[in-house]
Each structure stands twice: as C-alpha cells, then as structure tokens.
XYZ file of C-alpha atoms in Angstrom:
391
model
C 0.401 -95.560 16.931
C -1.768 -95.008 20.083
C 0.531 -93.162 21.699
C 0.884 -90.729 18.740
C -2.619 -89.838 18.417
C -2.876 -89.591 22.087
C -0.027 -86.867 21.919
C -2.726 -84.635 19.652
C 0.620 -84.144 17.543
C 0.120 -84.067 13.723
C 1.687 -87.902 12.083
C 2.695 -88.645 15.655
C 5.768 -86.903 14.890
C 8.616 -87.094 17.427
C 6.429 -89.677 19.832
C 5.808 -92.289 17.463
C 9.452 -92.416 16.354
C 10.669 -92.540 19.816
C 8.622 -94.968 21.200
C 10.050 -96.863 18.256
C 13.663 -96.482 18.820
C 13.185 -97.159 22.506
C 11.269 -100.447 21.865
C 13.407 -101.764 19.323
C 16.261 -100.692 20.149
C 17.278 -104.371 21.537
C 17.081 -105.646 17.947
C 18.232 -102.635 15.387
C 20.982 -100.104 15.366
C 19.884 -96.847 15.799
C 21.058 -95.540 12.196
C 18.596 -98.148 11.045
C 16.064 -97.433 12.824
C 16.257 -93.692 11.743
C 16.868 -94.623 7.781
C 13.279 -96.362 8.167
C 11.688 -94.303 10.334
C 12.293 -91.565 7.513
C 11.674 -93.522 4.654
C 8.180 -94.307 6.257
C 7.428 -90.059 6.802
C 8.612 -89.804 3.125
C 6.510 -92.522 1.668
C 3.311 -92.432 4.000
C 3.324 -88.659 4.725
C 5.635 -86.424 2.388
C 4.613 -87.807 -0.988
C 0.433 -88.019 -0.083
C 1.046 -84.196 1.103
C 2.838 -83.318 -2.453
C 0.649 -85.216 -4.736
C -2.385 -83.842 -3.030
C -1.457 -80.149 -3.366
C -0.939 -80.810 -6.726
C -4.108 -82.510 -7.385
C -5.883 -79.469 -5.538
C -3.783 -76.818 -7.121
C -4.493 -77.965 -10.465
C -8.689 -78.292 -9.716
C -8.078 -74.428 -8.466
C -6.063 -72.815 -11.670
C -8.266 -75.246 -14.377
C -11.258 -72.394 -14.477
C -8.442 -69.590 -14.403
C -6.840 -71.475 -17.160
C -7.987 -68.924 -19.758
C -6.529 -66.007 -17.436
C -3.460 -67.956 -17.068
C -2.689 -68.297 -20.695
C -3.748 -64.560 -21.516
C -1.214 -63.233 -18.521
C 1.479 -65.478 -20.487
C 1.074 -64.293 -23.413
C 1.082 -60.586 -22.311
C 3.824 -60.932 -20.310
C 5.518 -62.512 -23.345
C 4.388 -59.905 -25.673
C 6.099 -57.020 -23.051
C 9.233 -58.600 -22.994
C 9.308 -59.127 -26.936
C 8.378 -55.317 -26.923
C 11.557 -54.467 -24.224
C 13.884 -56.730 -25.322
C 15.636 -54.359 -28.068
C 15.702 -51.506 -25.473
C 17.107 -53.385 -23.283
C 19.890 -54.874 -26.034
C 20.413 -51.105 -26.798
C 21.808 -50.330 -23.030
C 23.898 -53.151 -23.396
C 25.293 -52.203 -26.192
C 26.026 -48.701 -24.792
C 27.813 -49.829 -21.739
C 30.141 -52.516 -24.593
C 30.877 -49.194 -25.549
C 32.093 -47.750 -22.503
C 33.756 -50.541 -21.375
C 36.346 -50.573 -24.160
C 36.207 -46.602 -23.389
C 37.036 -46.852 -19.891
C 39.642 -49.961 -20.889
C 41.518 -47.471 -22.872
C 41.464 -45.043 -20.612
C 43.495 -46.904 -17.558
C 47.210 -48.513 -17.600
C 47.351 -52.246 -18.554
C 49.029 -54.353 -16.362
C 52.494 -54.923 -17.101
C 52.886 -58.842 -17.253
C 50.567 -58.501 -19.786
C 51.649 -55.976 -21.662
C 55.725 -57.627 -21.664
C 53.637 -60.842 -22.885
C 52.086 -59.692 -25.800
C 55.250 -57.283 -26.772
C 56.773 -61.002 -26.980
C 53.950 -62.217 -29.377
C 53.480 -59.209 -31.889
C 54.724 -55.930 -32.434
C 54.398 -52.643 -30.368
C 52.725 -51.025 -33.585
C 50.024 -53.777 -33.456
C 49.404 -52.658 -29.658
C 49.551 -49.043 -30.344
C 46.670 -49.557 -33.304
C 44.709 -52.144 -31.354
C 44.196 -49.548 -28.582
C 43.316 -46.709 -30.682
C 40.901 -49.124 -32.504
C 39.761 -50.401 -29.630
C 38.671 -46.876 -27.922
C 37.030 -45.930 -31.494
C 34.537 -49.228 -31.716
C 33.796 -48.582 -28.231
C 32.889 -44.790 -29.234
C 30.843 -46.029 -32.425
C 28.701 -48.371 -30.233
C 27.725 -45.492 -27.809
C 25.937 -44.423 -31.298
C 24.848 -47.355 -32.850
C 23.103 -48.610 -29.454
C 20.181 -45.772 -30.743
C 19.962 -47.806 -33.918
C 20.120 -50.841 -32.412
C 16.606 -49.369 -29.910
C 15.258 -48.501 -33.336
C 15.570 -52.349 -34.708
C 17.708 -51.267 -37.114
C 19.431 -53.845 -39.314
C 22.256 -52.067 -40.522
C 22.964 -50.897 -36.550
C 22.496 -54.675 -35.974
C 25.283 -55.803 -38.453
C 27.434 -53.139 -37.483
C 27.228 -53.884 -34.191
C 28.095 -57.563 -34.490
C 30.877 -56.755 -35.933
C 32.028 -54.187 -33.946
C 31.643 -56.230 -30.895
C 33.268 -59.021 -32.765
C 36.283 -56.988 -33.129
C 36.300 -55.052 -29.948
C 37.029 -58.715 -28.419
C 39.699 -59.024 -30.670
C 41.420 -55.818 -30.584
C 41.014 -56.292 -26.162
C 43.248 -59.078 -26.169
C 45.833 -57.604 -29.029
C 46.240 -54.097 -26.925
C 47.289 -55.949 -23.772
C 45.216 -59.455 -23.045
C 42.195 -57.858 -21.541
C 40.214 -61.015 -21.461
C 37.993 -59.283 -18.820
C 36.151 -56.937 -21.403
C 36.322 -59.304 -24.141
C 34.496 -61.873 -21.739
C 31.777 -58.429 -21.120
C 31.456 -58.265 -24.958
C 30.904 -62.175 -25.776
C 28.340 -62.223 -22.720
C 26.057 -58.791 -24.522
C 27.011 -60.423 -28.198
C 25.363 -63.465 -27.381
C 21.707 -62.090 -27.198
C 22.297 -60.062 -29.514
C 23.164 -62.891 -32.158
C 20.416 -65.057 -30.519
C 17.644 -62.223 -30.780
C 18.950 -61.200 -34.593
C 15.274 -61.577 -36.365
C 13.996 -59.128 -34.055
C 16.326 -56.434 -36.116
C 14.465 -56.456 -39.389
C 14.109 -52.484 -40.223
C 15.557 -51.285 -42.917
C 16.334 -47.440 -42.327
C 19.420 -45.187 -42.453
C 21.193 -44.864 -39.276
C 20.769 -40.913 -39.079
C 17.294 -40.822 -40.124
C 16.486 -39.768 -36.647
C 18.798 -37.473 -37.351
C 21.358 -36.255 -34.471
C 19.808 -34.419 -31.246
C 21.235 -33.257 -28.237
C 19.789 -35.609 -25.635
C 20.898 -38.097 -27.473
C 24.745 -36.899 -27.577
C 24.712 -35.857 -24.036
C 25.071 -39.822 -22.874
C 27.660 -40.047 -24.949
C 29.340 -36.679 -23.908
C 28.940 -37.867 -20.527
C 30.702 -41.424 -20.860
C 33.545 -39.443 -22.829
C 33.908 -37.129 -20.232
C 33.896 -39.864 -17.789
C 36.471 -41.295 -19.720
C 38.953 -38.433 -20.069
C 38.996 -38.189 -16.382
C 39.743 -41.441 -15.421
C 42.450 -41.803 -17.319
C 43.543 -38.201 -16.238
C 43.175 -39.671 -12.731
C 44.715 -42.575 -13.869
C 47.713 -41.416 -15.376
C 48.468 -38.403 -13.318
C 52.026 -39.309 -11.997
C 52.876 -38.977 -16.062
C 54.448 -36.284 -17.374
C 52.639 -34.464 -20.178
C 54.264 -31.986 -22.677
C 52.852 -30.906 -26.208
C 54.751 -33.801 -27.920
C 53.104 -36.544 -25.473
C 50.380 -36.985 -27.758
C 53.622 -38.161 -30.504
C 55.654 -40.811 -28.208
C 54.899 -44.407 -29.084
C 56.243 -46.376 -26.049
C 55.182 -49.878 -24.292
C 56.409 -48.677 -20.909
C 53.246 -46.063 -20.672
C 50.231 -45.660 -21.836
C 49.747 -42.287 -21.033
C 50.282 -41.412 -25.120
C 47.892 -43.875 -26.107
C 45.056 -42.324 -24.036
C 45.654 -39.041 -25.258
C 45.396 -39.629 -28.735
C 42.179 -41.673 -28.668
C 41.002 -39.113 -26.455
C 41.796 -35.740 -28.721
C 40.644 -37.718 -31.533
C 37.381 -39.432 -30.272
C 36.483 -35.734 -28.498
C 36.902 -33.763 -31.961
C 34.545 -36.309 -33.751
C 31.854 -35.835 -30.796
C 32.345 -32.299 -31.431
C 31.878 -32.268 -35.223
C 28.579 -34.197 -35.178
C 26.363 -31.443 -32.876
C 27.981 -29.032 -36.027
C 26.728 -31.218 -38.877
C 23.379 -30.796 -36.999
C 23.288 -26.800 -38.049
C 24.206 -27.472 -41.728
C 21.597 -30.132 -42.424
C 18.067 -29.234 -44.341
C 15.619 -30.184 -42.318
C 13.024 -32.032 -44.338
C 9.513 -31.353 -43.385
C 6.049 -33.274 -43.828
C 3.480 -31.046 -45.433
C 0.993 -29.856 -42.901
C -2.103 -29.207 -45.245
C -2.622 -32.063 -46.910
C -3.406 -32.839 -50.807
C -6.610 -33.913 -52.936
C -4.365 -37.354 -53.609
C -3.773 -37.570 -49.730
C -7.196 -36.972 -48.819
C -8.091 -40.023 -51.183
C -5.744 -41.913 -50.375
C -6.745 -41.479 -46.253
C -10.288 -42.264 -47.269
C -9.511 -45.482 -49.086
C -7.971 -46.654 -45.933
C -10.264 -44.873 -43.287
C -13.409 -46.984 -44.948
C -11.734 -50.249 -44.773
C -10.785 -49.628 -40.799
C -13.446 -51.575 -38.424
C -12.704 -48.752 -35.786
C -15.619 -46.065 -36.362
C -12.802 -42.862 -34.583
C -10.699 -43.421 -37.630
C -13.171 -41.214 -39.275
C -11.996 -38.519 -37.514
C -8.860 -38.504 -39.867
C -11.380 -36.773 -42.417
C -12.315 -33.793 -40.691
C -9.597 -31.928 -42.060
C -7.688 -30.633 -39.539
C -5.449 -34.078 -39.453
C -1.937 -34.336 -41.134
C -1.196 -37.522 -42.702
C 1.905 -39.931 -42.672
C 2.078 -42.955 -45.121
C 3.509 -46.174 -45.062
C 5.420 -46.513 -48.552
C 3.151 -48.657 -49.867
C 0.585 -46.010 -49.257
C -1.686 -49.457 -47.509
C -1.204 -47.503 -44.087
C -1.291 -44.162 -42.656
C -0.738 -42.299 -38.849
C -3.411 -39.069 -39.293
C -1.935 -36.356 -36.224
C -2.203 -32.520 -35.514
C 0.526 -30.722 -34.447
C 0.642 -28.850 -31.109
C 4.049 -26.647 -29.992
C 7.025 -29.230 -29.573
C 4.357 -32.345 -30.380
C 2.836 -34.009 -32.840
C -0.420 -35.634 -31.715
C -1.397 -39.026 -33.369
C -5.651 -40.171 -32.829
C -5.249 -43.668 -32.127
C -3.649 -46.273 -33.734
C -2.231 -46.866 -37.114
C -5.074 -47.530 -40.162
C -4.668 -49.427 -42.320
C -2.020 -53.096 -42.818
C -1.006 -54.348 -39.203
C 2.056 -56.024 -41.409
C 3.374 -52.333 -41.404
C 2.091 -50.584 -38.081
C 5.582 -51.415 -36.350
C 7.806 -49.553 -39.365
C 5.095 -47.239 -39.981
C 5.430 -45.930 -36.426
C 9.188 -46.347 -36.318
C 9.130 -44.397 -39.272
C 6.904 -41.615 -38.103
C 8.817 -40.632 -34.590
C 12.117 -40.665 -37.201
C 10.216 -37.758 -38.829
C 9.020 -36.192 -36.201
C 12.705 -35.907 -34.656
C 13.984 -34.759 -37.331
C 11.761 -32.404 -36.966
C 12.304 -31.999 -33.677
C 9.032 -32.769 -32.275
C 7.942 -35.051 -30.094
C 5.369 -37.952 -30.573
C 2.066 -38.643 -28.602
C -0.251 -41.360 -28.930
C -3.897 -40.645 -27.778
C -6.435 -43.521 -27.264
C -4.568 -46.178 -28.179
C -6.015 -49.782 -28.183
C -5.002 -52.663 -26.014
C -3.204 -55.344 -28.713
C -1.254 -52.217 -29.673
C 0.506 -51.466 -26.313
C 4.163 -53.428 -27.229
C 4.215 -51.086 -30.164
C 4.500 -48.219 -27.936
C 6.530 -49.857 -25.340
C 9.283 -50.619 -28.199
C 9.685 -47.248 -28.591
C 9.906 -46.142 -24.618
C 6.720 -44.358 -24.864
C 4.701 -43.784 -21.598
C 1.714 -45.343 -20.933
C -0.729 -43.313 -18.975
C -4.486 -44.104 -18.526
C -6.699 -41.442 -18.537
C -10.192 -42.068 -18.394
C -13.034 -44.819 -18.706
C -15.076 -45.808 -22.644
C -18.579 -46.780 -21.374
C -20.104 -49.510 -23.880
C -24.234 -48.186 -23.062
C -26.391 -50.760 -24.820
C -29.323 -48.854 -27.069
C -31.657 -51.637 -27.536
C-alpha cells in the first residue's frame, strides 16, 4: 500500500498488484493471485465508483425532475403524433414489395415445389392477386396517414392476404416475412385508427398519384429488365405457363396501369363540393355561441366578418379561415370541444383538398403542435408574444 501511493498512481494500480504477485508468489499460483487481486478492484474500487455516480447523478437531475418529465412527455406526445405517418410509408413500400415481387422471375425450385402442392391456376391467380393488393396498398397507405378506420381494416386484411397469396404464387417467404414485420405495428397501434371517413373524401390529386405512378413505372421496368431474354408477341399477354413468368407480369401490369389511368379521369367528372364562403345568420350564431365560451381572447377575431367557418358535426366546434389564392388560412386553433379538434381538423384539410387548396395554420398554441405534426404540416416560428404587465 506504501508503495502505491508513493507511485502518485490512482488505486495503486499496476504497482500495488505487482508488488503483490512478486511477494506472494512463493505461496499462491499466479491465476489466484490475479482472481483476487480483481475481485478486490471490483469490490473496493469499481462498485464505490458506480454507486457514487449514481448517488451524485440522481442529487443533479432531482431539481430538473420537472424538466425531465415535461421532455418525456413531449417527446412521447411527437411520436404518438408521427407514428401513423410513419405506418403510412410502411404500408406503401408492403405495396411495392409485392409490386416489385411480381414483377421478377421466381426461382425455379420453388416454383416445381408448389406446382407439386396445388394447381398452376392457383399460381397464375395468386400472382395476379398478389400484384393487385400490393397496388391497393400504394392507395390505402393515404388513408391509413389520415387515421382512417376503414383504410385500417382494409389494410389488415390486405396485408393478411398479400402473405398468403406470396407463398401460393411461388413460396416467397421473403416478402411475406416484410409484410408480418409492417403488420405487426400496425395491429399493435390499431386504436390509434379511430376516424370514421370515406376513403376518397380527400378526393384524388395528382401528387398523390405520382408516388404511385412512379413505383408502377418502376415496376414495369424491372420486370422489362427482368424478363428481356423472353419473347413477346400480341398473344403473350394469353399464355398461362409455369416455365415463365413473363405472361404473368404482363397482365398484372396492363391491368394495374389502366386502373391508375382511370382514376386521374374520374377526377374531371366529379362535382366538386364547395364550403360557402359568406357565411349565414345561423353560422354567425352558431360561431358566437362557441367564440364566448373559448378562454383565448383572438378567437374573437372569428366575428369580424371576413372569416369562413367549418363545423364539427355536432356543431360544438368550429375552424374560422380566409381564403387566399391556392390556401385557406385558419387563425389559430380549433374553438370549441378538444374531444373533436383532431377529426375536426382531419376533416377540414379533406375539404380543403377537395377543393384543391391548401391548409395553413397561423398562431397556433403549444399543446396543439402533435395535431399539426399528424398531418405533416410544417412548423415554422415566426415571431415573439410579449406578456407586458399593466399594473
């Protein structure tokens, strides 16, 4: 011990445990003498050291406990907000998948193993099948962003049978494992999908086809690229044949490209419903009922009457906005029952798609942010509010 805190190293280490071995060495092996040497660091150096960061870690983070908890719970909040956006590009790329699967040979072994097991029709439909739930969930991953429950169910099932219909058209337990892994949190994360909305209440637009057009054309090519050795005449499209696939990609290609086709055409033909800008004697009373029973003294400015309103269908909540080229502006939050800001809001950027307008939230409060984050809004800060006491 002298001789370590002679050294000026810190615990003596290295010096003290030589002198040790070379003093006792006449008595102990020199395994033994290392087991104890290290047991003594562990229980005289190592475990003070970890108990007393603790001890000191704790003292430091109990004052910050209340900043602690509060960066928890927003953090928590954020990801509660994200989490169906992020479901929603997992969905989309399910969808692919089984695109892209359709769209490249199987591998042979396979396919002579499951010709033994069940019919080439049953392989023929399960690939068609296959490629068509994979094109329906590049559309119902918008529904599922929008926390829709009908996109939920049909998505579940969808996925459900996309695993299925993988193995059947050639054992391709690879995608079917990609499905199961995106189902899971999907099925775990199922009370989060609790709107009840049509699926094209948004309506179709064209940014929100051109994904899609891109993943189909992405798919076409590859399995041009893929089955380019093949020999394609006008009657390819007819020949039902285990030996190539080549067939089976062109018809769930030519049929999965026509429907993308007709849906930017249904988009002409369709009224487009519109939300009265001036509004009536019943709305103003009805805006005024809720304006006087908001704590927030800006919701007044819903009654100067140059604001559009949107109700909730119970008529407990409203959104008041102006409209300004491609946008409609919203002045702060939602009045009115908190129960129904999150539908209410859903609700109004449905509208104002269908519209096709844009929505933009201007002072916005704090506790309100994972609203707007659910629906992939920006956030951008732009000035201070100075609280100026007046006593």
């Amino acid at each position: 011990m002298l001789l370590g805190g002679m050294s000026q190293v810190p615990g003596g280490l290295g010096v003290l445990d030589s002198t040790l071995m070379v003093t006792l060495s006449p008595w102990y092996s020199g395994t033994e003498m290392i087991g104890a040497l290290l047991l003594y660091r562990v229980v005289y150096y190592l475990f003070p050291l970890c108990l007393s960061a603790l001890l000191m870690g704790g003292r430091q983070l109990y004052p910050a406990g209340r900043e602690v908890k509060s960066a928890a719970l927003s953090f928590g909040k954020g990801f509660i907000a994200i989490y169906p956006p992020i479901l929603s590009v997992g969905v989309f790329a399910s969808g692919a998948v089984l695109l892209f699967s359709g769209s490249t040979p199987g591998l042979a072994h396979r396919l002579a193993l499951m010709n033994k097991l069940v019919p080439m029709d049953i392989i023929e439909i399960s690939h068609f099948l296959s490629s068509l739930a994979g094109f329906l969930l590049l559309f119902l991953a918008q529904g599922i962003r929008r926390r829709l429950r009908i996109a939920w169910q049909l998505t579940i099932a969808l996925m459900a049978a996309g695993i299925g219909l993988s193995l059947l058209k050639g054992l391709d337990y690879e995608e079917a494992m990609i499905l199961v892994i995106i189902m899971l949190p999907l099925i775990a994360g199922r009370k989060k999908f609790d709107r009840d909305s049509r699926l094209l209440s948004a309506g179709i637009s064209f940014d929100r086809l051109l994904p899609v057009a891109v993943v189909l054309a992405s798919s076409a090519w590859l399995g041009y690229f893929s089955f380019r050795h093949s020999e394609y005449s006008s009657l390819s499209i007819l020949q039902f044949a285990l030996s190539g696939r080549a067939p089976w990609f062109l018809r769930a290609t030519v049929t999965l490209s026509a429907a993308a086709l007709i849906l930017p055409l249904l988009k002409l033909f369709r009224v487009k419903p519109d939300i009265p800008m001036v509004p009536t004697g019943i709305d103003i009373e009805k805006a005024f009922n809720i304006t006087i029973s908001s704590p927030d003294a800006s919701a007044f400015l819903a009654l100067t009457g140059d604001k559009s309103f949107f109700f909730s269908p119970t008529g407990r909540s409203m959104i008041f906005f102006a409209e300004e080229g491609p946008y409609w502006f919203v002045m702060g939050d939602p009045l009115g029952d908190r129960e129904e800001f999150s539908d209410l809001a859903w609700s109004f950027r449905e509208k104002a798609e269908v519209n096709g307008r844009k929505t933009v939230y201007y002072e916005v409060s704090e506790r309100n942010l994972p609203l707007y984050i659910e629906q992939g809004l920006a956030l951008i800060k732009i000035g201070e509010n100075a609280k100026v006491p007046l006593a």
